[in-house]
Structure formats: structure tokens, C-alpha cells
PDB file of C-alpha atoms in Angstrom:
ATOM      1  CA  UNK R   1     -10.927 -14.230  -0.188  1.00  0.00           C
ATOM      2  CA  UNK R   2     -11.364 -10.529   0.069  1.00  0.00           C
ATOM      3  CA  UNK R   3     -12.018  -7.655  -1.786  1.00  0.00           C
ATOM      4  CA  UNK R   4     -10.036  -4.698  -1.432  1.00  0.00           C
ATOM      5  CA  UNK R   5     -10.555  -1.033  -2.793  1.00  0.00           C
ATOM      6  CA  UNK R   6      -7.592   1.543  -2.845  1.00  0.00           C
ATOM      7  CA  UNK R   7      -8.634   5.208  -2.636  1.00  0.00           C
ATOM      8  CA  UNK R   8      -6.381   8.303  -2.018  1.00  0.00           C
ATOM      9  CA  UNK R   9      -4.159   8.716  -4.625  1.00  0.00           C
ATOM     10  CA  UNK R  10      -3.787  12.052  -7.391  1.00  0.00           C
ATOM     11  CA  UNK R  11      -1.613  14.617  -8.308  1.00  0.00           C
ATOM     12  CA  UNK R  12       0.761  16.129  -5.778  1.00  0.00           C
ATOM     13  CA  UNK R  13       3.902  18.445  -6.347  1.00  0.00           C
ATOM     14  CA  UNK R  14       7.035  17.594  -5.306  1.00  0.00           C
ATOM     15  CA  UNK R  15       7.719  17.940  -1.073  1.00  0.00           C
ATOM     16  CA  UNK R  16       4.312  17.073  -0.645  1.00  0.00           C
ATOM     17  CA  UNK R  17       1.805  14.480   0.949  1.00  0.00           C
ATOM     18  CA  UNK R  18      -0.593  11.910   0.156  1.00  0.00           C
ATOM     19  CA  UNK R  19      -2.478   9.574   2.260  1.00  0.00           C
ATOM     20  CA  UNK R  20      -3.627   6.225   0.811  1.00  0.00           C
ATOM     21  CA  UNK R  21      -6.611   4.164   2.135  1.00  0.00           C
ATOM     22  CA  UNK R  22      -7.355   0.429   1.579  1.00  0.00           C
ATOM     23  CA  UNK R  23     -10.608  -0.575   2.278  1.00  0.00           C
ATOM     24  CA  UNK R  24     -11.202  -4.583   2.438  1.00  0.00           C
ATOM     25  CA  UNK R  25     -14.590  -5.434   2.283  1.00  0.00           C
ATOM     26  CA  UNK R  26     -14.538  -7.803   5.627  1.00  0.00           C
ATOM     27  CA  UNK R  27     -12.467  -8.366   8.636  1.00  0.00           C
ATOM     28  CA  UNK R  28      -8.699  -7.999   8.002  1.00  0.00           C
ATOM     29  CA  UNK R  29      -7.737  -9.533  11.731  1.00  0.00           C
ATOM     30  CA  UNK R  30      -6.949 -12.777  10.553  1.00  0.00           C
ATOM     31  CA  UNK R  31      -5.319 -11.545   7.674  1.00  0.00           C
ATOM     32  CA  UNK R  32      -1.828 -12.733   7.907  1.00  0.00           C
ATOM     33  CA  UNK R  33       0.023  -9.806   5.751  1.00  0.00           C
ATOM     34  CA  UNK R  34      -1.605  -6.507   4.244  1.00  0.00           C
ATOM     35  CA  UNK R  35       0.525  -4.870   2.312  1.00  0.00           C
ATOM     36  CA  UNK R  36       1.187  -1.590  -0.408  1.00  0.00           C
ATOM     37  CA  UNK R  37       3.055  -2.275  -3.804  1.00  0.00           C
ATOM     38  CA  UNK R  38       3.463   0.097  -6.578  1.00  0.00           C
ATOM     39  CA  UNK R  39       3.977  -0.530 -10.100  1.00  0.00           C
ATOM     40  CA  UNK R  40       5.434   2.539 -12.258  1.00  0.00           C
ATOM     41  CA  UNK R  41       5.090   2.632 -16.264  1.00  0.00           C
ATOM     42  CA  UNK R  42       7.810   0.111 -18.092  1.00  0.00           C
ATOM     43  CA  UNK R  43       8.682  -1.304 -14.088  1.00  0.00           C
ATOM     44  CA  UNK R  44       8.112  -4.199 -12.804  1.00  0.00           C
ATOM     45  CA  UNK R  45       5.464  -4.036  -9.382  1.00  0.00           C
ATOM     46  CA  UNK R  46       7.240  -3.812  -6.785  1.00  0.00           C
ATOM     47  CA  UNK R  47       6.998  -4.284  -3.113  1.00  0.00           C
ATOM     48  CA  UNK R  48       6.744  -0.354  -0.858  1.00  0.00           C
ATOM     49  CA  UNK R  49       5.553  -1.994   2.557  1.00  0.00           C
ATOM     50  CA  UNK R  50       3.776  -4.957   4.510  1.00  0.00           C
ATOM     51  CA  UNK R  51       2.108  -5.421   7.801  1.00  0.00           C
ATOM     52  CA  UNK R  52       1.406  -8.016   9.669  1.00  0.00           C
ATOM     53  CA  UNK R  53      -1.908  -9.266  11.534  1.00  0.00           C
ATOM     54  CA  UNK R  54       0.021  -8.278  14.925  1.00  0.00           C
ATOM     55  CA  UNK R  55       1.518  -5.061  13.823  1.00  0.00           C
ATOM     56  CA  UNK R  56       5.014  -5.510  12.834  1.00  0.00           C
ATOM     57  CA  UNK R  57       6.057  -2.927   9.458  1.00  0.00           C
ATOM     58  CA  UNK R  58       8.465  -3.915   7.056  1.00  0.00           C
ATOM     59  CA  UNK R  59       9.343  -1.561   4.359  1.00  0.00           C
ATOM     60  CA  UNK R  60      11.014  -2.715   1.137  1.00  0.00           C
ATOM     61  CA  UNK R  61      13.903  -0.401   1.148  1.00  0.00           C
ATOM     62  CA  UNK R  62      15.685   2.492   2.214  1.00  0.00           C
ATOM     63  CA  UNK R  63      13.900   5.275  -0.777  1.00  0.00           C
ATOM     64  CA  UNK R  64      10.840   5.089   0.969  1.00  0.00           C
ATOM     65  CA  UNK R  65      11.832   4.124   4.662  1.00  0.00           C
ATOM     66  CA  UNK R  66      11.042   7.252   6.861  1.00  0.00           C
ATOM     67  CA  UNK R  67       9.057   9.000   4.124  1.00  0.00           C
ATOM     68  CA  UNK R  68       6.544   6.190   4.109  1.00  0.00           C
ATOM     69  CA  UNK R  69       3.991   4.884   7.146  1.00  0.00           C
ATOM     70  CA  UNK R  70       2.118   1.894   7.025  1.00  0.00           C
ATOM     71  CA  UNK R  71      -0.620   1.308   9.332  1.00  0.00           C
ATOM     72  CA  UNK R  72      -4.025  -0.471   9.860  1.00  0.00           C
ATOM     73  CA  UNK R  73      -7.295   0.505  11.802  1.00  0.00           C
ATOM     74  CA  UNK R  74      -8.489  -3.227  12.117  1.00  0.00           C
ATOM     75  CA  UNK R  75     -11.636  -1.762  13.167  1.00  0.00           C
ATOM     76  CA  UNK R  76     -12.325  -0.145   9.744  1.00  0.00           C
ATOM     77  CA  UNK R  77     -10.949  -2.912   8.039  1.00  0.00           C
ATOM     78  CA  UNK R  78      -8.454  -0.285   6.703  1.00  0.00           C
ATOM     79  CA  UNK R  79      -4.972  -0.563   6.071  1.00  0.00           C
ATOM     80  CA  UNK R  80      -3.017   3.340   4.968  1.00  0.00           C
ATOM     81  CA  UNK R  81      -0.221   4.400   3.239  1.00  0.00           C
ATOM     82  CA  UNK R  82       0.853   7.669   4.781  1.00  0.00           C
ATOM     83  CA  UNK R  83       3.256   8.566   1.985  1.00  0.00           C
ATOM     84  CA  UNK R  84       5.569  12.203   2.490  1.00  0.00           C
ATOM     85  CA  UNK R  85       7.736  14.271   1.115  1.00  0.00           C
ATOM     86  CA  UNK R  86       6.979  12.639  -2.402  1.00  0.00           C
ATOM     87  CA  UNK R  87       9.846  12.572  -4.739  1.00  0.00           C
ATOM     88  CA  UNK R  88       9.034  12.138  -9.423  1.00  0.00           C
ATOM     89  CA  UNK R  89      10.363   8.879  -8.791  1.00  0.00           C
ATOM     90  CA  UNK R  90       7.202   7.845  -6.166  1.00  0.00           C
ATOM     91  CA  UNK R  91       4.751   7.996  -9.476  1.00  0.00           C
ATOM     92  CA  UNK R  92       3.071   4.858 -10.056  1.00  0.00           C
ATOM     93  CA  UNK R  93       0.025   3.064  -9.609  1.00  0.00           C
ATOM     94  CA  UNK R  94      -0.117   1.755  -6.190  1.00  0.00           C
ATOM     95  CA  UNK R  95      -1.681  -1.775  -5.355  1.00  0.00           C
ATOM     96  CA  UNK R  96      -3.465  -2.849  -2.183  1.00  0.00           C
ATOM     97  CA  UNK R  97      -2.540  -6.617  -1.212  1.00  0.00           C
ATOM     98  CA  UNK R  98      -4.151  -9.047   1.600  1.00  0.00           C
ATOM     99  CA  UNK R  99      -2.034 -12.321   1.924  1.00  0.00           C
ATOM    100  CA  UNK R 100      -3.880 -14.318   3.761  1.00  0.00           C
ATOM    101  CA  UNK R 101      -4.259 -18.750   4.276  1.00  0.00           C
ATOM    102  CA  UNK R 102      -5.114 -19.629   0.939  1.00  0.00           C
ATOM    103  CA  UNK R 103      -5.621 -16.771  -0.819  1.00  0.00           C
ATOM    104  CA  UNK R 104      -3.820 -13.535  -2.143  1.00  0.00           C
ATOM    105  CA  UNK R 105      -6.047 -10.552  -3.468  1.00  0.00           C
ATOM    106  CA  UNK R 106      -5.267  -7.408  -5.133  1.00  0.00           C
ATOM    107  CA  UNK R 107      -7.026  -4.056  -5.612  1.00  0.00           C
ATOM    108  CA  UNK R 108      -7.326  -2.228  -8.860  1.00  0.00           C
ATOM    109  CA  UNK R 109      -4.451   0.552  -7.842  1.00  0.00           C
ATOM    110  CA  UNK R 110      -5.291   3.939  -7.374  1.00  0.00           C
ATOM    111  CA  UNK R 111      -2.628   6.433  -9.654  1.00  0.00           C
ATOM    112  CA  UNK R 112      -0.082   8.415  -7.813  1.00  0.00           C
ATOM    113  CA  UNK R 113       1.544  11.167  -9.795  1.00  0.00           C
ATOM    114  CA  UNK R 114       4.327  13.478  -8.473  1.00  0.00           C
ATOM    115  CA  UNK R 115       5.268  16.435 -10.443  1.00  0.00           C
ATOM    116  CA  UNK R 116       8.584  18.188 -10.166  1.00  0.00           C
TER     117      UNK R 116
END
């Protein structure tokens, strides 16, 4: 298992930027898949991005693809959601997730809001 706290997210306007940090609270090398959903009010959560233990991004689909960057600092134990040129429809609460052998963990969300 692993625990994982999201931090990062607020209010942003339109056009703008946000950066969102998952800490996990130990090593996320072996950690097969890390990955950002987002849930928005009366949605189903829904997949934004993945990474895998070796690197490789997958992003769910074209709305966020080029907007969004997933990366991971396996030396902080830190996987980021460089999220830009935010769009109303982005708002939601954003989840951390950590897929690993034999377990699947989730952070509390952190709340992303874009205004128009």
C-alpha cells in the first residue's frame, strides 16, 4: 500500500495554469502505474493521465492532450500534473492514483476550479 497526498489545486481564470503535486508517502519506483483522474460535480471520475514505472504517458483523450503534462520525480516520490491553458470544463476534484501489485490507493483530491 501507499499513501498519497494531492496538493496544488485552487482557483484559476480561464487561459491560465496550475501545477498539481502528488506526494506518496514511500518509494513510487516499483509502482507499476501512477496516475491523475478527475471527478467533476454530477460526473462520473474519470481517467486525465497515467504513467508508468519506466516513463511511458498516456493521456485519456484528446481535451486534455497537449494542455496537460504528466511527470514523476521518482526521487521525491512525486508524481505532477502540469495542467495549462485551463478551460470551465477542467473544474473538478482531481484524484491521485498508485496502481501497484496488489493494491490500488487513492488520495483525497485536491479542488480545481476554472472560472470563465
Amino acid at each position: 500500500q501507499v499513501q498519497l497526498v494531492e496538493s496544488g489545486g485552487g482557483l484559476v481564470q480561464a487561459g491560465g495554469s496550475l501545477r498539481l503535486s502528488c506526494a506518496a508517502s514511500r518509494s513510487i519506483l516499483s509502482i507499476g502505474f501512477m496516475g491523475w483522474y478527475r471527478q467533476a460535480p454530477g460526473k462520473q471520475r474519470e481517467l486525465v493521465a497515467k504513467i508508468s514505472s519506466v516513463g511511458s504517458t498516456n493521456y485519456a483523450d484528446s481535451s486534455v492532450k497537449g494542455r496537460f503534462t504528466i511527470s514523476r520525480d521518482n526521487a521525491k516520490n512525486t508524481v505532477y500534473l502540469q495542467m495549462n491553458s485551463l478551460k470551465p470544463e477542467d473544474t473538478a476534484v482531481y484524484y491521485c492514483n498508485a496502481l501497484g501489485y496488489r493494491f490500488d490507493s487513492w488520495g483525497q483530491g485536491t479542488q480545481v476550479t476554472v472560472s470563465s
